[in-house]
Coordinates of C-alpha atoms and ligand atoms in Angstrom, one line a residue:
X1 CA 175.2 -90.0 -24.3
X2 CA 174.8 -90.2 -27.8
X3 CA 172.6 -87.8 -29.6
X4 CA 169.6 -89.6 -31.0
X5 CA 167.7 -88.7 -33.9
X6 CA 164.4 -87.7 -33.6
X7 CA 162.9 -90.9 -35.5
X8 CA 164.8 -93.4 -33.4
X9 CA 163.2 -96.1 -31.6
X10 CA 159.8 -95.0 -32.4
X11 CA 157.9 -98.2 -32.9
X12 CA 159.7 -100.7 -31.2
X13 CA 160.4 -98.8 -27.4
X14 CA 157.3 -98.4 -25.7
X15 CA 159.1 -96.1 -22.8
X16 CA 160.1 -92.3 -21.8
X17 CA 158.7 -90.2 -24.2
X18 CA 157.9 -92.8 -26.8
X19 CA 155.1 -94.1 -24.8
X20 CA 151.3 -93.6 -25.3
X21 CA 152.2 -92.1 -28.6
X22 CA 149.0 -89.7 -30.0
X23 CA 147.3 -91.0 -33.0
X24 CA 148.4 -89.7 -36.2
X25 CA 148.4 -93.1 -38.0
X26 CA 152.4 -92.6 -38.1
X27 CA 154.3 -93.8 -34.9
X28 CA 157.5 -91.9 -36.1
X29 CA 155.6 -88.9 -37.1
X30 CA 153.9 -88.7 -33.5
X31 CA 157.1 -89.0 -32.0
X32 CA 158.7 -86.6 -34.1
X33 CA 156.3 -83.9 -33.4
X34 CA 155.9 -84.6 -29.5
X35 CA 159.7 -84.3 -29.4
X36 CA 159.2 -80.7 -31.2
X37 CA 156.7 -79.3 -29.0
X38 CA 158.5 -80.2 -25.9
X39 CA 161.6 -79.0 -27.1
X40 CA 159.4 -75.8 -27.4
X41 CA 159.8 -76.0 -23.5
X42 CA 163.9 -76.0 -23.9
X43 CA 164.5 -79.8 -23.2
X44 CA 167.8 -81.6 -24.8
X45 CA 166.9 -84.7 -26.4
X46 CA 169.5 -86.0 -23.5
X47 CA 166.6 -85.4 -21.1
X48 CA 163.9 -86.8 -23.6
X49 CA 165.8 -89.8 -23.5
X50 CA 165.4 -91.0 -19.7
X51 CA 162.9 -92.5 -18.3
X52 CA 160.1 -90.3 -17.4
X53 CA 158.3 -89.7 -14.0
X54 CA 155.1 -88.3 -14.0
X55 CA 154.3 -85.9 -11.0
X56 CA 150.2 -86.0 -10.1
X57 CA 150.1 -81.9 -8.8
X58 CA 147.2 -81.4 -6.8
X59 CA 148.0 -78.1 -5.6
X60 CA 145.3 -75.6 -5.7
X61 CA 144.8 -72.2 -4.2
X62 CA 141.2 -73.9 -3.0
X63 CA 143.0 -76.3 -1.1
X64 CA 145.3 -75.2 1.8
X65 CA 145.6 -79.0 3.0
X66 CA 148.3 -79.0 0.0
X67 CA 149.2 -75.4 0.3
X68 CA 153.0 -77.3 0.4
X69 CA 153.0 -78.8 -3.1
X70 CA 155.1 -76.6 -5.0
X71 CA 157.9 -77.6 -2.2
X72 CA 157.0 -80.9 -2.6
X73 CA 157.1 -81.1 -6.4
X74 CA 160.6 -79.2 -6.3
X75 CA 162.1 -82.1 -4.2
X76 CA 160.1 -84.8 -6.2
X77 CA 162.0 -83.4 -9.2
X78 CA 165.2 -83.2 -7.6
X79 CA 165.2 -86.7 -6.6
X80 CA 164.1 -88.2 -10.0
X81 CA 167.0 -86.0 -12.0
X82 CA 169.3 -87.5 -8.9
X83 CA 168.4 -91.0 -9.9
X84 CA 168.4 -90.3 -13.7
X85 CA 164.9 -89.8 -14.3
X86 CA 163.1 -86.8 -16.3
X87 CA 160.2 -85.5 -14.0
X88 CA 156.8 -84.0 -15.6
X89 CA 154.5 -82.3 -13.1
X90 CA 150.8 -82.2 -14.1
X91 CA 147.9 -80.7 -12.7
X92 CA 144.9 -83.1 -12.0
X93 CA 141.5 -82.3 -9.8
X94 CA 142.0 -81.3 -6.0
X95 CA 139.5 -81.3 -4.0
X96 CA 139.5 -79.8 -0.2
X97 CA 136.5 -80.9 2.2
X98 CA 135.5 -77.4 3.0
X99 CA 135.4 -76.2 -0.7
X100 CA 133.5 -79.0 -2.5
X101 CA 130.0 -78.8 -2.9
X102 CA 127.5 -80.7 -2.1
X103 CA 130.3 -82.9 -0.7
X104 CA 134.1 -83.7 -1.7
X105 CA 133.1 -87.4 -1.7
X106 CA 131.0 -86.7 -4.8
X107 CA 133.7 -85.7 -6.7
X108 CA 136.6 -88.6 -5.2
X109 CA 135.3 -90.7 -8.4
X110 CA 135.6 -88.0 -10.8
X111 CA 139.3 -87.2 -9.2
X112 CA 139.9 -91.1 -9.7
X113 CA 138.9 -90.8 -13.3
X114 CA 141.3 -87.9 -14.0
X115 CA 144.0 -89.1 -12.4
X116 CA 143.9 -92.2 -14.3
X117 CA 143.4 -90.7 -17.7
X118 CA 146.2 -88.3 -17.6
X119 CA 148.2 -91.3 -16.4
X120 CA 147.3 -93.4 -19.6
X121 CA 147.1 -90.3 -21.5
X122 CA 150.7 -89.0 -20.9
X123 CA 154.5 -90.7 -21.5
X124 CA 155.2 -91.9 -17.9
X125 CA 157.1 -94.8 -16.7
X126 CA 156.4 -94.4 -13.5
X127 CA 153.8 -92.0 -11.3
X128 CA 154.3 -89.9 -8.3
X129 CA 150.9 -89.2 -6.5
X130 CA 151.2 -85.6 -4.5
X131 CA 147.7 -85.8 -2.4
X132 CA 146.9 -85.2 1.3
X133 CA 143.2 -83.8 1.8
X134 CA 140.5 -86.7 2.6
X135 CA 139.4 -87.7 -0.7
X136 CA 142.8 -87.2 -3.0
X137 CA 144.7 -90.1 -1.6
X138 CA 142.1 -92.7 -2.4
X139 CA 141.2 -91.0 -5.8
X140 CA 144.7 -91.2 -6.5
X141 CA 145.3 -94.2 -5.3
X142 CA 142.2 -95.7 -7.2
X143 CA 143.2 -94.1 -10.5
X144 CA 146.6 -95.3 -10.1
X145 CA 145.5 -98.6 -9.7
X146 CA 143.7 -99.0 -12.5
X147 CA 146.4 -97.5 -14.8
X148 CA 148.8 -100.2 -13.8
X149 CA 152.0 -98.6 -14.2
X150 CA 154.8 -98.3 -11.3
X151 CA 152.7 -95.4 -9.1
X152 CA 154.6 -94.5 -5.4
X153 CA 151.9 -91.9 -3.0
X154 CA 153.5 -89.0 -1.3
X155 CA 151.1 -87.5 1.2
X156 CA 151.6 -83.8 1.8
X157 CA 151.7 -84.3 5.5
X158 CA 149.9 -82.9 8.3
X159 CA 149.4 -79.3 9.8
X160 CA 151.3 -78.0 13.2
X161 CA 148.7 -77.4 15.9
X162 CA 147.9 -73.9 17.4
X163 CA 147.2 -72.6 20.8
X164 CA 144.1 -71.2 22.0
X165 CA 144.5 -69.4 25.6
X166 CA 147.1 -72.1 26.6
X167 CA 145.3 -75.1 25.4
X168 CA 146.9 -77.0 22.3
X169 CA 144.2 -77.4 19.3
X170 CA 144.0 -79.0 15.8
X171 CA 141.5 -79.6 13.0
X172 CA 139.2 -80.6 13.5
X173 CA 138.2 -82.7 16.5
X174 CA 138.4 -79.2 18.3
X175 CA 137.1 -77.5 15.6
X176 CA 133.7 -79.5 16.7
X177 CA 134.8 -79.4 20.1
X178 CA 134.7 -75.7 20.4
X179 CA 131.7 -75.4 17.8
X180 CA 129.9 -77.8 20.6
X181 CA 130.6 -75.4 23.3
X182 CA 129.5 -72.4 21.1
X183 CA 126.3 -74.2 20.6
X184 CA 125.8 -75.1 24.0
X185 CA 126.7 -71.7 25.3
X186 CA 130.0 -71.9 26.8
X187 CA 131.9 -69.8 25.3
X188 CA 130.8 -66.5 23.2
X189 CA 131.2 -65.1 19.5
X190 CA 134.1 -63.3 20.2
X191 CA 136.0 -66.7 21.8
X192 CA 134.4 -68.4 18.8
X193 CA 136.2 -66.3 16.2
X194 CA 139.4 -66.5 18.6
X195 CA 140.0 -70.1 18.1
X196 CA 138.9 -69.9 14.5
X197 CA 142.4 -68.5 14.1
X198 CA 144.6 -71.2 15.8
X199 CA 142.7 -74.4 14.8
X200 CA 144.4 -74.7 11.5
X201 CA 148.3 -73.9 12.6
X202 CA 149.7 -73.9 9.0
X203 CA 149.7 -75.6 5.5
X204 CA 149.0 -79.1 5.4
X205 CA 146.3 -81.7 6.5
X206 CA 143.9 -82.4 9.4
X207 CA 146.1 -82.9 13.3
X208 CA 144.2 -85.8 14.1
X209 CA 143.5 -89.3 13.0
X210 CA 141.0 -88.2 10.5
X211 CA 140.3 -89.4 6.9
X212 CA 143.4 -87.7 5.8
X213 CA 146.0 -89.4 8.0
X214 CA 144.0 -92.5 8.1
X215 CA 144.7 -92.6 4.6
X216 CA 148.3 -91.4 4.6
X217 CA 148.7 -94.4 7.6
X218 CA 146.8 -97.0 5.0
X219 CA 149.0 -95.8 2.5
X220 CA 152.2 -96.8 3.8
X221 CA 150.7 -99.6 5.3
X222 CA 149.6 -100.9 1.4
X223 CA 153.2 -100.3 0.4
X224 CA 152.5 -97.4 -1.2
X225 CA 154.6 -94.9 0.4
X226 CA 158.4 -94.5 1.2
X227 CA 159.2 -96.0 4.7
X228 CA 158.4 -93.4 7.1
X229 CA 156.4 -91.3 4.6
X230 CA 152.9 -90.7 6.2
X231 CA 153.9 -88.9 9.3
X232 CA 156.0 -86.1 9.1
X233 CA 154.1 -83.0 9.2
X234 CA 154.1 -80.7 6.0
X235 CA 156.2 -77.8 7.1
X236 CA 158.9 -80.2 8.3
X237 CA 162.7 -80.8 6.6
X238 CA 161.7 -84.6 6.9
X239 CA 158.6 -84.1 4.8
X240 CA 160.6 -82.7 1.7
X241 CA 163.2 -85.4 2.4
X242 CA 160.7 -88.1 2.0
X243 CA 159.4 -86.1 -1.5
X244 CA 163.3 -86.3 -2.5
X245 CA 163.5 -89.8 -1.7
X246 CA 159.8 -90.9 -3.5
X247 CA 161.2 -89.2 -6.8
X248 CA 164.3 -91.0 -6.7
X249 CA 162.5 -94.4 -6.1
X250 CA 159.8 -93.8 -8.6
X251 CA 162.9 -94.0 -11.0
X252 CA 164.4 -97.3 -9.9
X253 CA 160.3 -98.5 -9.9
X254 CA 160.3 -97.5 -13.6
X255 CA 163.4 -99.2 -13.9
X256 CA 162.6 -102.5 -12.3
X257 CA 159.2 -102.8 -13.5
X258 CA 157.7 -102.7 -10.1
X259 CA 154.2 -102.2 -11.2
X260 CA 151.2 -101.0 -8.6
X261 CA 149.5 -104.4 -9.3
X262 CA 152.9 -106.1 -7.2
X263 CA 152.1 -104.0 -4.3
X264 CA 148.4 -104.1 -3.9
X265 CA 148.1 -107.4 -3.1
X266 CA 145.3 -109.1 -0.8
X267 CA 148.4 -109.1 1.9
X268 CA 148.4 -105.4 1.6
X269 CA 145.1 -104.8 2.0
X270 CA 145.0 -107.0 5.2
X271 CA 147.8 -105.0 6.5
X272 CA 145.9 -101.8 5.7
X273 CA 142.9 -103.2 7.5
X274 CA 144.9 -104.2 10.3
X275 CA 146.4 -100.6 11.0
X276 CA 143.2 -99.0 10.4
X277 CA 141.6 -100.8 13.1
X278 CA 144.9 -100.5 15.4
X279 CA 145.2 -96.7 14.8
X280 CA 141.5 -96.0 15.6
X281 CA 141.5 -94.4 12.1
X282 CA 138.5 -92.5 10.4
X283 CA 135.3 -95.3 9.4
X284 CA 135.8 -93.3 5.5
X285 CA 138.9 -95.4 5.6
X286 CA 136.6 -98.7 5.2
X287 CA 134.9 -96.9 2.5
X288 CA 138.1 -96.2 0.7
X289 CA 139.7 -99.3 1.0
X290 CA 137.0 -101.0 -0.6
X291 CA 137.0 -98.7 -3.7
X292 CA 140.6 -98.9 -4.1
X293 CA 140.4 -102.9 -3.7
X294 CA 137.8 -103.2 -6.3
X295 CA 140.1 -101.3 -9.0
X296 CA 142.3 -104.7 -8.1
X297 CA 139.4 -106.9 -8.5
X298 CA 139.6 -107.6 -4.9
X299 CA 137.0 -107.3 -2.0
X300 CA 137.0 -105.5 1.5
X301 CA 134.7 -108.2 3.4
X302 CA 133.6 -106.2 6.3
X303 CA 132.6 -109.3 8.5
X304 CA 136.5 -110.4 8.0
X305 CA 137.5 -106.8 9.1
X306 CA 134.6 -107.1 12.3
X307 CA 136.9 -110.6 13.0
X308 CA 139.9 -108.8 12.8
X309 CA 138.9 -106.1 14.9
X310 CA 138.1 -108.3 17.6
X311 CA 141.7 -108.9 17.7
X312 CA 143.5 -105.9 16.9
X313 CA 144.0 -103.6 19.7
X314 CA 144.0 -99.6 19.3
X315 CA 147.7 -98.7 19.9
X316 CA 147.9 -95.3 18.5
X317 CA 146.9 -92.5 21.1
X318 CA 145.7 -89.8 19.1
X319 CA 142.7 -87.8 18.8
X320 CA 139.5 -88.3 18.8
X321 CA 140.1 -91.5 20.1
X322 CA 143.1 -90.4 22.1
X323 CA 145.0 -87.3 23.3
X324 CA 148.2 -86.4 20.8
X325 CA 148.3 -85.0 17.4
X326 CA 150.0 -86.4 14.4
X327 CA 153.2 -84.3 15.0
X328 CA 154.0 -86.1 17.9
X329 CA 153.3 -89.5 16.0
X330 CA 155.8 -88.7 13.9
X331 CA 158.4 -87.6 17.3
X332 CA 157.3 -91.0 18.2
X333 CA 158.8 -93.0 15.4
X334 CA 155.7 -92.5 13.1
X335 CA 154.7 -95.8 11.5
X336 CA 158.0 -97.7 12.4
X337 CA 157.0 -98.0 15.9
X338 CA 153.2 -98.9 15.2
X339 CA 154.0 -101.7 12.4
X340 CA 157.0 -102.9 15.3
X341 CA 154.0 -103.5 17.8
X342 CA 151.3 -104.9 14.9
X343 CA 154.4 -107.1 13.4
X344 CA 152.7 -110.5 14.9
X345 CA 149.2 -109.6 13.1
X346 CA 150.9 -108.3 9.7
X347 CA 151.4 -110.1 6.7
X348 CA 155.3 -109.6 6.3
X349 CA 155.4 -110.8 2.7
X350 CA 153.5 -108.3 1.4
X351 CA 155.9 -106.0 -1.3
X352 CA 156.4 -102.5 -1.1
X353 CA 157.4 -99.9 -3.3
X354 CA 161.1 -100.1 -2.5
X355 CA 161.0 -103.6 -3.8
X356 CA 161.1 -104.6 0.0
X357 CA 158.8 -106.3 1.8
X358 CA 156.9 -104.9 5.0
X359 CA 158.8 -107.3 7.3
X360 CA 162.1 -106.2 6.2
X361 CA 161.1 -102.4 6.1
X362 CA 160.2 -103.1 9.6
X363 CA 163.3 -105.0 10.5
X364 CA 165.4 -102.2 8.5
X365 CA 163.9 -99.3 10.4
X366 CA 165.6 -100.8 13.7
X367 CA 165.1 -100.9 17.6
X368 CA 161.9 -98.4 18.7
X369 CA 162.8 -96.2 21.6
X370 CA 160.6 -94.9 25.1
X371 CA 157.3 -92.8 23.6
X372 CA 154.1 -92.4 24.8
X373 CA 152.4 -91.9 21.5
X374 CA 152.4 -95.9 20.1
X375 CA 151.5 -98.1 23.1
X376 CA 152.9 -101.5 23.5
X377 CA 150.0 -104.7 22.3
X378 CA 149.8 -105.0 26.2
X379 CA 148.6 -101.8 27.0
X380 CA 146.6 -100.7 24.5
X381 CA 144.2 -97.7 24.1
X382 CA 141.2 -99.9 23.6
X383 CA 141.4 -103.8 23.6
X384 CA 139.6 -104.3 20.4
X385 CA 140.0 -102.4 17.2
X386 CA 138.3 -98.7 16.7
X387 CA 135.6 -99.9 14.4
X388 CA 133.0 -102.7 14.8
X389 CA 130.6 -103.6 12.0
X390 CA 127.0 -104.2 12.8
X391 CA 123.9 -106.0 11.2
X392 CA 120.8 -106.5 11.5
X393 CA 116.9 -105.8 10.0
X394 CA 117.7 -102.0 9.7
X395 CA 121.0 -102.8 7.7
X396 CA 121.0 -105.9 6.1
X397 CA 124.0 -104.8 4.0
X398 CA 125.9 -103.7 7.3
X399 CA 126.7 -100.5 9.3
X400 CA 129.4 -99.5 11.2
X401 CA 130.3 -97.9 14.4
X402 CA 133.5 -96.3 15.5
X403 CA 133.3 -98.0 19.0
X404 CA 136.8 -96.4 20.0
X405 CA 135.1 -93.0 19.9
X406 CA 131.9 -93.6 21.3
X407 CA 130.2 -93.1 25.1
X408 CA 130.8 -96.4 26.3
X409 CA 127.2 -96.3 28.4
X410 CA 125.6 -96.0 24.8
X411 CA 127.0 -99.5 23.2
X412 CA 124.0 -101.2 24.5
X413 CA 121.2 -99.4 23.9
X414 CA 117.3 -99.4 22.9
X415 CA 115.3 -96.3 22.3
X416 CA 112.8 -94.7 20.8
X417 CA 113.5 -93.0 17.3
X418 CA 113.3 -89.4 16.4
X419 CA 113.5 -89.2 12.5
X420 CA 114.8 -86.6 10.1
X421 CA 114.1 -87.3 6.7
X422 CA 116.7 -85.3 5.5
X423 CA 119.4 -82.8 6.1
X424 CA 117.0 -79.8 5.3
X425 CA 114.4 -81.1 7.9
X426 CA 117.6 -82.0 10.4
X427 CA 118.7 -78.0 9.8
X428 CA 115.2 -77.0 10.2
X429 CA 114.3 -79.0 13.4
X430 CA 117.0 -79.8 15.3
X431 CA 117.3 -76.7 17.4
X432 CA 113.9 -76.3 18.0
X433 CA 112.5 -76.1 21.5
X434 CA 109.1 -77.9 19.9
X435 CA 111.0 -80.7 18.9
X436 CA 109.9 -84.2 21.1
X437 CA 113.2 -85.6 22.1
X438 CA 114.9 -87.0 25.2
X439 CA 118.4 -87.7 25.9
X440 CA 117.5 -91.8 25.5
X441 CA 116.1 -91.3 22.2
X442 CA 118.0 -92.9 18.7
X443 CA 118.6 -89.7 16.5
X444 CA 117.6 -91.1 12.7
X445 CA 118.7 -89.2 9.8
X446 CA 117.7 -90.5 6.3
X447 CA 118.7 -89.6 2.6
X448 CA 122.4 -89.2 3.4
X449 CA 123.8 -92.5 1.4
X450 CA 125.6 -92.1 -1.7
X451 CA 122.5 -91.7 -4.1
X452 CA 120.6 -89.8 -1.2
X453 CA 122.5 -86.4 -0.7
X454 CA 124.0 -86.9 -3.1
X455 CA 127.7 -88.1 -2.5
X456 CA 127.1 -89.5 1.1
X457 CA 127.9 -86.5 2.9
X458 CA 129.5 -86.2 6.4
X459 CA 126.7 -85.3 8.1
X460 CA 126.0 -88.7 9.9
X461 CA 127.5 -86.8 12.9
X462 CA 123.9 -85.4 13.8
X463 CA 124.2 -82.4 16.4
X464 CA 123.0 -83.0 19.6
X465 CA 119.7 -81.3 19.6
X466 CA 120.1 -77.7 21.1
X467 CA 117.7 -77.8 24.0
X468 CA 119.5 -81.3 25.3
X469 CA 123.0 -79.9 24.7
X470 CA 121.9 -76.7 26.8
X471 CA 121.0 -79.5 29.4
X472 CA 124.7 -80.8 29.5
X473 CA 124.0 -83.9 26.9
X474 CA 127.1 -84.8 25.0
X475 CA 126.3 -87.6 23.0
X476 CA 123.2 -89.7 22.0
X477 CA 122.7 -92.8 19.3
X478 CA 122.9 -91.7 16.2
X479 CA 121.9 -93.2 12.9
X480 CA 122.1 -92.7 9.2
X481 CA 123.0 -93.9 5.7
X482 CA 125.8 -91.4 5.4
X483 CA 129.3 -90.6 6.4
X484 CA 131.2 -89.1 9.6
X485 CA 134.1 -87.2 9.5
X486 CA 137.4 -89.1 11.0
X487 CA 137.6 -86.5 13.4
X488 CA 134.2 -86.3 14.8
X489 CA 133.5 -88.6 17.7
X490 CA 130.2 -90.1 19.4
X491 CA 128.2 -93.1 19.3
X492 CA 127.5 -92.6 16.1
X493 CA 126.2 -95.7 13.6
X494 CA 127.0 -94.8 9.9
X495 CA 127.0 -96.4 6.4
X496 CA 123.6 -98.1 7.0
X497 CA 123.3 -100.3 3.6
X498 CA 121.3 -100.4 1.9
X499 CA 120.6 -96.5 2.1
X500 CA 117.2 -95.3 2.0
X501 CA 117.1 -93.1 -0.9
X502 CA 117.1 -96.7 -3.0
X503 CA 114.7 -98.2 -0.4
X504 CA 116.5 -99.8 2.4
X505 CA 114.4 -100.8 5.4
X506 CA 116.1 -96.8 6.7
X507 CA 113.4 -95.3 5.0
X508 CA 110.6 -96.9 6.5
X509 CA 111.7 -95.8 10.0
X510 CA 109.4 -93.5 11.8
X511 CA 109.3 -91.5 14.5
X512 CA 108.6 -93.5 17.8
X513 CA 109.8 -96.9 16.5
X514 CA 111.8 -98.8 19.1
X515 CA 115.5 -99.2 17.4
X516 CA 118.3 -101.5 19.5
X517 CA 121.8 -101.3 18.9
X518 CA 124.2 -103.7 20.5
X519 CA 127.7 -103.2 20.0
X520 CA 128.4 -106.4 21.6
X521 CA 126.2 -108.3 19.6
X522 CA 126.8 -106.7 16.8
X523 CA 123.4 -106.0 16.2
X524 CA 121.4 -103.0 15.1
X525 CA 117.8 -103.6 14.8
X526 CA 114.4 -102.2 14.4
X527 CA 111.8 -103.4 16.5
X528 CA 109.4 -103.6 14.0
X529 CA 107.4 -106.4 12.6
X530 CA 108.2 -107.5 9.0
X531 CA 104.5 -107.4 7.7
X532 CA 104.5 -103.5 8.9
X533 CA 107.8 -102.6 7.4
X534 CA 106.5 -104.4 4.4
X535 CA 102.8 -102.4 4.6
X536 CA 104.9 -99.4 5.0
X537 CA 106.7 -99.8 1.9
X538 CA 103.9 -100.3 -0.3
X539 CA 102.3 -97.6 0.7
X540 CA 105.3 -95.2 0.1
X541 CA 107.0 -96.8 -2.4
X542 CA 110.6 -94.8 -2.7
X543 CA 111.6 -92.9 -6.1
X544 CA 115.3 -93.6 -6.7
X545 CA 116.9 -90.0 -7.4
X546 CA 117.8 -89.1 -11.1
X547 CA 119.6 -86.5 -12.6
X548 CA 119.2 -85.1 -16.5
X549 CA 122.6 -84.2 -17.2
X550 CA 126.3 -83.9 -16.2
X551 CA 128.6 -85.5 -13.8
X552 CA 125.4 -86.2 -11.6
X553 CA 123.6 -88.0 -14.1
X554 CA 126.7 -90.7 -14.4
X555 CA 127.1 -90.4 -10.3
X556 CA 123.2 -91.4 -9.7
X557 CA 123.5 -94.0 -13.0
X558 CA 126.6 -95.6 -11.3
X559 CA 127.5 -94.9 -8.0
X560 CA 127.6 -98.5 -5.9
X561 CA 126.7 -98.6 -2.4
X562 CA 129.4 -97.9 1.0
X563 CA 130.4 -102.0 1.3
X564 CA 131.6 -101.2 -2.5
X565 CA 133.4 -98.2 -1.6
X566 CA 130.6 -95.7 -3.5
X567 CA 133.0 -96.4 -6.4
X568 CA 130.9 -96.5 -10.1
X569 CA 130.0 -99.9 -11.6
X570 CA 132.1 -99.2 -14.6
X571 CA 135.4 -98.4 -12.9
X572 CA 136.0 -101.7 -10.6
X573 CA 138.1 -104.2 -12.0
X574 CA 136.3 -106.8 -13.9
X575 CA 138.7 -109.8 -13.2
X576 CA 142.0 -110.0 -11.2
X577 CA 144.9 -108.9 -12.5
X578 CA 147.4 -111.5 -12.9
X579 CA 150.2 -109.3 -11.3
X580 CA 149.4 -111.2 -8.4
X581 CA 147.1 -109.5 -6.5
X582 CA 144.5 -112.3 -6.9
Ligands
FES1 FE1 141.9 -81.3 4.1 FE2 141.2 -82.2 6.9 S1 140.3 -80.3 5.5 S2 142.3 -83.1 5.5

């Protein structure tokens, strides 16, 4: 390769190091300066002349779900170089579920903005997005969708399962199960500490079908990962090989101009919704899909999702809806096994990051083999999709329930409301022996929506009041405008829209009101007359929360409701892009 002059091609080629030059008013000087600085790190002109692949590195000591990021970055770099590109890793915000106050969702949009702006600001012809923990993959897909260049997702992969007194355990369905047993007095503090050592047996994301696993499967269904990219556990050779392949593919995408808009089309989102339903995926997946689609100028239609749900069976036998863990799904063939079963329901013409369609990738994966993790469509775990969309005077903008994780006996239920005005109120009273509550009541929690808490925390999984838990009650109907961890289970109605903090009907529910839930009719009704509700609204008008400064000010001004993905209004695409997504 001939050695180019530092000034060559500055103005006529917008690729590689010549992309997005810093503004000094003299493009040739900008390139000259950029090369001078990067050469301080020892690069040659030959290296700098290659297509540049940015690698968004979200490794952080605060994020054990991304604890394998160093090995993944190394493998992606190897893949990029094998394919003739120049890898350049860069840091962005990293968000872990347990290390983000008030809640990780509050920071998702900030991470998406960081990702988008760093992709725009720095010269790169394609980007590899390394994410895994719940909010990171949606944040990266949102940011990359807005940035618009070729992009490919690499998830960190699931953690291994542990073992407690002969029982296999994994985060975080078993975290909740053991905590509930501790609350009910079934295990003591010593055993609680013992199991705490075993729930997260390695680095990597939660080992059940929580939000991280859901988003990994959705990313593959969207066509945004290498085939088979969703399921390899974090610490396996398969995960490292996928990383190498991802790096190599990023170079080909850059060369072929396979921009993200050619992959994130309406057909891709339809496939993602099918997969979300068929895996019994996290309800958070709906919010994230709506946000990613919004970045492409598309809407996720909740009623269409519900219609799809009626004809899409749950096939994946993973906790919390089923028995197995992500490492079992991987051994069972991963997404290829699932997609093969779902094939009649999929849009096979959807393009993927490989430059081939989803249908072509399913064919290339070859025939299946005997396994017991993905059921055949003829013998589903659950006959309908995992998630149902509810409407009614309590949720005019919709609410959802993960029916596959709910108690069948409570799906048609009418009960007396026991109301908590906020998370603080809940914490104060839920375990009181004085609480006026019986097993047939409906627990209602207000002010945990997008603006309410703020950030729509995963507090919708309202604990069973201690006195009922001790009496053996395992499930009750619970309703809130918040979210629930994908690893949780129960008859829990979530995402009530509009939220109480902006004056939705939920704000005016009172103790003793009757509430009716009918999953069969997709109904969520407050059995209180309209004029009485109007009277309550006039008597106690809601004051929306505000903030004086900083990110919280932007958040409270711009965050949209759950049905719009809780994205900021100014980040949605104003029109459908012309890349085929429309
Ligand atoms: Fe990171 Fe569950 S806490 S994936």
